[in-house]
Short mmCIF file of N, CA and C in Angstrom, two decimals:
data_model
loop_
_atom_site.label_atom_id
_atom_site.label_comp_id
_atom_site.label_asym_id
_atom_site.label_seq_id
_atom_site.Cartn_x
_atom_site.Cartn_y
_atom_site.Cartn_z
N VAL E 1 0.85 -1.17 0.00
CA VAL E 1 0.00 0.00 0.00
C VAL E 1 0.90 1.24 0.00
N THR E 2 0.68 2.10 -0.97
CA THR E 2 1.42 3.33 -1.08
C THR E 2 0.42 4.48 -1.14
N ASN E 3 0.52 5.42 -0.22
CA ASN E 3 -0.41 6.55 -0.15
C ASN E 3 -1.86 6.07 -0.16
N PHE E 4 -2.16 5.04 0.65
CA PHE E 4 -3.50 4.47 0.80
C PHE E 4 -4.02 3.86 -0.50
N ASP E 5 -3.14 3.51 -1.39
CA ASP E 5 -3.50 2.91 -2.66
C ASP E 5 -2.71 1.61 -2.83
N LEU E 6 -3.33 0.62 -3.42
CA LEU E 6 -2.60 -0.62 -3.70
C LEU E 6 -1.60 -0.36 -4.81
N SER E 7 -0.41 -0.89 -4.62
CA SER E 7 0.60 -0.77 -5.67
C SER E 7 1.07 -2.18 -6.01
N LEU E 8 1.24 -2.43 -7.28
CA LEU E 8 1.68 -3.72 -7.74
C LEU E 8 3.19 -3.72 -7.92
N VAL E 9 3.80 -4.86 -7.66
CA VAL E 9 5.24 -4.97 -7.86
C VAL E 9 5.49 -5.80 -9.11
N ASP E 10 6.62 -5.58 -9.71
CA ASP E 10 7.00 -6.36 -10.88
C ASP E 10 8.50 -6.54 -10.86
N GLY E 11 8.98 -7.30 -11.79
CA GLY E 11 10.42 -7.53 -11.90
C GLY E 11 10.93 -8.40 -10.77
N LEU E 12 12.12 -8.10 -10.30
CA LEU E 12 12.76 -8.88 -9.26
C LEU E 12 11.96 -8.86 -7.96
N ASP E 13 11.36 -7.73 -7.62
CA ASP E 13 10.53 -7.65 -6.41
C ASP E 13 9.35 -8.62 -6.46
N ARG E 14 8.75 -8.78 -7.63
CA ARG E 14 7.63 -9.70 -7.78
C ARG E 14 8.09 -11.14 -7.61
N VAL E 15 9.25 -11.46 -8.19
CA VAL E 15 9.77 -12.82 -8.07
C VAL E 15 10.06 -13.15 -6.62
N VAL E 16 10.67 -12.23 -5.88
CA VAL E 16 10.96 -12.44 -4.46
C VAL E 16 9.65 -12.65 -3.70
N GLN E 17 8.66 -11.84 -3.96
CA GLN E 17 7.36 -11.99 -3.30
C GLN E 17 6.74 -13.34 -3.66
N ASP E 18 6.79 -13.71 -4.93
CA ASP E 18 6.24 -15.01 -5.36
C ASP E 18 6.93 -16.16 -4.64
N LEU E 19 8.24 -16.11 -4.54
CA LEU E 19 8.98 -17.17 -3.87
C LEU E 19 8.58 -17.30 -2.40
N LYS E 20 8.51 -16.17 -1.71
CA LYS E 20 8.16 -16.21 -0.29
C LYS E 20 6.74 -16.74 -0.09
N VAL E 21 5.83 -16.29 -0.92
CA VAL E 21 4.44 -16.76 -0.81
C VAL E 21 4.38 -18.26 -1.08
N ARG E 22 5.04 -18.71 -2.14
CA ARG E 22 5.00 -20.14 -2.49
C ARG E 22 5.62 -21.00 -1.40
N LEU E 23 6.64 -20.50 -0.71
CA LEU E 23 7.26 -21.28 0.35
C LEU E 23 6.42 -21.32 1.62
N TRP E 24 5.51 -20.40 1.78
CA TRP E 24 4.68 -20.35 2.98
C TRP E 24 3.29 -20.95 2.80
N ILE E 25 2.86 -21.17 1.58
CA ILE E 25 1.54 -21.72 1.35
C ILE E 25 1.59 -23.24 1.47
N PHE E 26 0.66 -23.77 2.24
CA PHE E 26 0.53 -25.22 2.34
C PHE E 26 -0.10 -25.75 1.06
N PHE E 27 0.39 -26.88 0.58
CA PHE E 27 -0.13 -27.50 -0.63
C PHE E 27 -1.64 -27.71 -0.50
N GLY E 28 -2.39 -27.24 -1.49
CA GLY E 28 -3.84 -27.40 -1.49
C GLY E 28 -4.59 -26.31 -0.74
N GLU E 29 -3.87 -25.37 -0.16
CA GLU E 29 -4.50 -24.33 0.66
C GLU E 29 -5.21 -23.26 -0.17
N TRP E 30 -4.65 -22.89 -1.31
CA TRP E 30 -5.22 -21.81 -2.09
C TRP E 30 -6.29 -22.36 -3.02
N PHE E 31 -7.51 -21.92 -2.85
CA PHE E 31 -8.65 -22.49 -3.57
C PHE E 31 -8.60 -22.24 -5.07
N LEU E 32 -7.89 -21.24 -5.52
CA LEU E 32 -7.81 -20.97 -6.95
C LEU E 32 -6.82 -21.88 -7.67
N ASP E 33 -5.88 -22.45 -6.93
CA ASP E 33 -4.93 -23.40 -7.52
C ASP E 33 -4.45 -24.33 -6.41
N ILE E 34 -5.14 -25.45 -6.26
CA ILE E 34 -4.81 -26.36 -5.16
C ILE E 34 -3.51 -27.13 -5.39
N THR E 35 -2.86 -26.91 -6.53
CA THR E 35 -1.57 -27.55 -6.77
C THR E 35 -0.40 -26.67 -6.35
N THR E 36 -0.69 -25.48 -5.84
CA THR E 36 0.34 -24.55 -5.40
C THR E 36 0.70 -24.82 -3.95
N GLY E 37 1.95 -24.61 -3.60
CA GLY E 37 2.37 -24.70 -2.21
C GLY E 37 3.28 -25.87 -1.93
N VAL E 38 3.69 -25.93 -0.68
CA VAL E 38 4.61 -26.95 -0.20
C VAL E 38 3.81 -28.02 0.54
N ARG E 39 4.14 -29.28 0.29
CA ARG E 39 3.45 -30.38 0.96
C ARG E 39 4.00 -30.52 2.39
N PHE E 40 3.60 -29.60 3.26
CA PHE E 40 4.07 -29.64 4.64
C PHE E 40 3.52 -30.86 5.37
N TYR E 41 2.21 -31.12 5.23
CA TYR E 41 1.60 -32.27 5.89
C TYR E 41 2.08 -33.54 5.21
N GLY E 42 2.61 -34.44 5.96
CA GLY E 42 3.06 -35.71 5.42
C GLY E 42 4.51 -35.73 4.98
N ASP E 43 5.08 -34.58 4.62
CA ASP E 43 6.48 -34.54 4.17
C ASP E 43 7.38 -33.75 5.12
N VAL E 44 6.90 -32.63 5.61
CA VAL E 44 7.74 -31.76 6.43
C VAL E 44 7.37 -31.86 7.91
N LEU E 45 6.10 -31.74 8.21
CA LEU E 45 5.64 -31.73 9.60
C LEU E 45 5.40 -33.15 10.10
N VAL E 46 6.47 -33.91 10.17
CA VAL E 46 6.41 -35.30 10.64
C VAL E 46 7.46 -35.50 11.72
N LYS E 47 7.35 -36.62 12.42
CA LYS E 47 8.23 -36.86 13.56
C LYS E 47 9.71 -36.94 13.15
N ASN E 48 10.03 -37.72 12.17
CA ASN E 48 11.42 -37.84 11.70
C ASN E 48 11.49 -37.43 10.24
N PRO E 49 11.59 -36.14 9.98
CA PRO E 49 11.55 -35.68 8.59
C PRO E 49 12.79 -36.11 7.80
N ASP E 50 12.57 -36.41 6.55
CA ASP E 50 13.64 -36.77 5.62
C ASP E 50 14.17 -35.47 5.00
N LEU E 51 15.33 -35.03 5.46
CA LEU E 51 15.86 -33.74 5.03
C LEU E 51 16.16 -33.71 3.54
N ASN E 52 16.56 -34.83 2.97
CA ASN E 52 16.80 -34.87 1.52
C ASN E 52 15.51 -34.69 0.75
N ALA E 53 14.44 -35.30 1.22
CA ALA E 53 13.14 -35.14 0.57
C ALA E 53 12.63 -33.72 0.71
N ILE E 54 12.84 -33.12 1.88
CA ILE E 54 12.41 -31.74 2.11
C ILE E 54 13.20 -30.79 1.21
N GLU E 55 14.50 -31.01 1.11
CA GLU E 55 15.33 -30.18 0.24
C GLU E 55 14.85 -30.28 -1.21
N ALA E 56 14.57 -31.48 -1.67
CA ALA E 56 14.08 -31.67 -3.04
C ALA E 56 12.73 -30.99 -3.23
N LEU E 57 11.88 -31.07 -2.23
CA LEU E 57 10.56 -30.44 -2.29
C LEU E 57 10.67 -28.93 -2.38
N LEU E 58 11.54 -28.34 -1.56
CA LEU E 58 11.72 -26.89 -1.58
C LEU E 58 12.36 -26.44 -2.89
N LYS E 59 13.34 -27.18 -3.37
CA LYS E 59 13.97 -26.83 -4.64
C LYS E 59 12.97 -26.91 -5.79
N GLU E 60 12.09 -27.90 -5.76
CA GLU E 60 11.05 -28.02 -6.78
C GLU E 60 10.11 -26.82 -6.74
N THR E 61 9.76 -26.38 -5.54
CA THR E 61 8.90 -25.20 -5.38
C THR E 61 9.60 -23.95 -5.90
N ILE E 62 10.87 -23.81 -5.57
CA ILE E 62 11.64 -22.63 -6.00
C ILE E 62 11.78 -22.60 -7.51
N THR E 63 12.22 -23.70 -8.10
CA THR E 63 12.44 -23.71 -9.55
C THR E 63 11.13 -23.67 -10.34
N GLY E 64 10.03 -24.01 -9.69
CA GLY E 64 8.73 -23.94 -10.34
C GLY E 64 8.10 -22.57 -10.30
N THR E 65 8.80 -21.62 -9.73
CA THR E 65 8.30 -20.26 -9.63
C THR E 65 8.59 -19.51 -10.93
N ARG E 66 7.59 -18.78 -11.38
CA ARG E 66 7.71 -18.03 -12.64
C ARG E 66 8.93 -17.10 -12.61
N ASP E 67 9.68 -17.10 -13.68
CA ASP E 67 10.86 -16.26 -13.90
C ASP E 67 12.10 -16.71 -13.14
N VAL E 68 12.05 -17.83 -12.42
CA VAL E 68 13.26 -18.38 -11.80
C VAL E 68 13.94 -19.26 -12.83
N ILE E 69 15.20 -18.96 -13.11
CA ILE E 69 15.96 -19.72 -14.10
C ILE E 69 16.69 -20.89 -13.46
N GLU E 70 17.38 -20.60 -12.34
CA GLU E 70 18.13 -21.67 -11.67
C GLU E 70 18.44 -21.28 -10.24
N ILE E 71 18.72 -22.29 -9.44
CA ILE E 71 19.18 -22.08 -8.06
C ILE E 71 20.69 -22.04 -8.09
N LEU E 72 21.27 -20.96 -7.59
CA LEU E 72 22.72 -20.80 -7.58
C LEU E 72 23.33 -21.38 -6.31
N SER E 73 22.64 -21.24 -5.19
CA SER E 73 23.10 -21.83 -3.93
C SER E 73 21.87 -22.16 -3.09
N PHE E 74 22.02 -23.16 -2.22
CA PHE E 74 20.90 -23.61 -1.40
C PHE E 74 21.45 -24.18 -0.11
N ASP E 75 20.90 -23.74 1.02
CA ASP E 75 21.32 -24.25 2.32
C ASP E 75 20.08 -24.42 3.20
N LEU E 76 19.85 -25.64 3.66
CA LEU E 76 18.72 -25.94 4.54
C LEU E 76 19.26 -26.31 5.90
N GLN E 77 18.88 -25.56 6.92
CA GLN E 77 19.30 -25.83 8.29
C GLN E 77 18.07 -26.27 9.09
N PHE E 78 18.18 -27.42 9.75
CA PHE E 78 17.07 -27.95 10.52
C PHE E 78 17.46 -27.98 11.99
N ASN E 79 16.60 -27.44 12.84
CA ASN E 79 16.82 -27.43 14.28
C ASN E 79 15.77 -28.34 14.91
N SER E 80 16.16 -29.56 15.24
CA SER E 80 15.20 -30.54 15.74
C SER E 80 14.66 -30.18 17.12
N SER E 81 15.47 -29.55 17.97
CA SER E 81 15.00 -29.21 19.31
C SER E 81 13.94 -28.11 19.27
N GLN E 82 14.05 -27.18 18.33
CA GLN E 82 13.05 -26.12 18.19
C GLN E 82 12.01 -26.46 17.14
N ARG E 83 12.20 -27.57 16.45
CA ARG E 83 11.30 -28.02 15.39
C ARG E 83 11.08 -26.90 14.36
N SER E 84 12.20 -26.35 13.90
CA SER E 84 12.13 -25.28 12.91
C SER E 84 13.20 -25.53 11.85
N ALA E 85 13.02 -24.86 10.75
CA ALA E 85 13.98 -24.97 9.66
C ALA E 85 14.18 -23.59 9.05
N ARG E 86 15.36 -23.41 8.50
CA ARG E 86 15.69 -22.17 7.82
C ARG E 86 16.29 -22.54 6.48
N VAL E 87 15.83 -21.85 5.46
CA VAL E 87 16.37 -22.09 4.12
C VAL E 87 16.94 -20.78 3.60
N ASP E 88 18.18 -20.84 3.14
CA ASP E 88 18.85 -19.70 2.53
C ASP E 88 19.20 -20.13 1.11
N PHE E 89 18.83 -19.31 0.15
CA PHE E 89 19.14 -19.67 -1.23
C PHE E 89 19.32 -18.44 -2.09
N GLU E 90 20.07 -18.65 -3.17
CA GLU E 90 20.26 -17.60 -4.16
C GLU E 90 19.77 -18.15 -5.49
N VAL E 91 18.99 -17.34 -6.19
CA VAL E 91 18.45 -17.77 -7.48
C VAL E 91 18.80 -16.77 -8.57
N ASN E 92 18.92 -17.30 -9.76
CA ASN E 92 19.07 -16.48 -10.94
C ASN E 92 17.69 -16.38 -11.57
N THR E 93 17.24 -15.17 -11.84
CA THR E 93 15.93 -14.95 -12.43
C THR E 93 16.10 -14.20 -13.75
N THR E 94 15.01 -14.04 -14.45
CA THR E 94 15.08 -13.27 -15.69
C THR E 94 15.37 -11.80 -15.42
N PHE E 95 15.31 -11.38 -14.15
CA PHE E 95 15.56 -9.98 -13.78
C PHE E 95 16.86 -9.80 -13.02
N GLY E 96 17.63 -10.86 -12.86
CA GLY E 96 18.88 -10.79 -12.11
C GLY E 96 18.88 -11.80 -10.97
N THR E 97 19.90 -11.73 -10.12
CA THR E 97 20.01 -12.67 -9.01
C THR E 97 19.51 -12.04 -7.73
N THR E 98 19.07 -12.90 -6.82
CA THR E 98 18.63 -12.45 -5.51
C THR E 98 18.86 -13.54 -4.50
N THR E 99 19.05 -13.14 -3.24
CA THR E 99 19.25 -14.06 -2.13
C THR E 99 18.07 -13.93 -1.18
N ILE E 100 17.58 -15.08 -0.72
CA ILE E 100 16.40 -15.09 0.16
C ILE E 100 16.71 -16.00 1.35
N SER E 101 16.30 -15.57 2.54
CA SER E 101 16.38 -16.36 3.76
C SER E 101 14.98 -16.43 4.35
N GLU E 102 14.53 -17.65 4.61
CA GLU E 102 13.19 -17.84 5.18
C GLU E 102 13.24 -18.86 6.29
N VAL E 103 12.51 -18.61 7.37
CA VAL E 103 12.32 -19.56 8.44
C VAL E 103 11.00 -20.27 8.15
N LEU E 104 11.06 -21.59 8.13
CA LEU E 104 9.85 -22.38 7.84
C LEU E 104 9.29 -22.96 9.09
#
């Protein structure tokens, strides 16, 4: 919101926003496209998560984002005592490169 008006983003800012939204949406949550999102239930939010499977799932979500060309770097940190994860990655997009850090 800019000056009480909605403003749309485009370019690299839009790609960053798309990536963050896609990483936070649960698979099947958005009624307009139930194929969007991360399969948290059954794959991530389980007692003994398979970190390789989670990494592949997140990379699939990232590379499936519009205007993302490739992942340049990827680091997934899992904290079992706090039951949290952090993903840091750098992507090459049609608008340039960007680095994103997200706590999942």
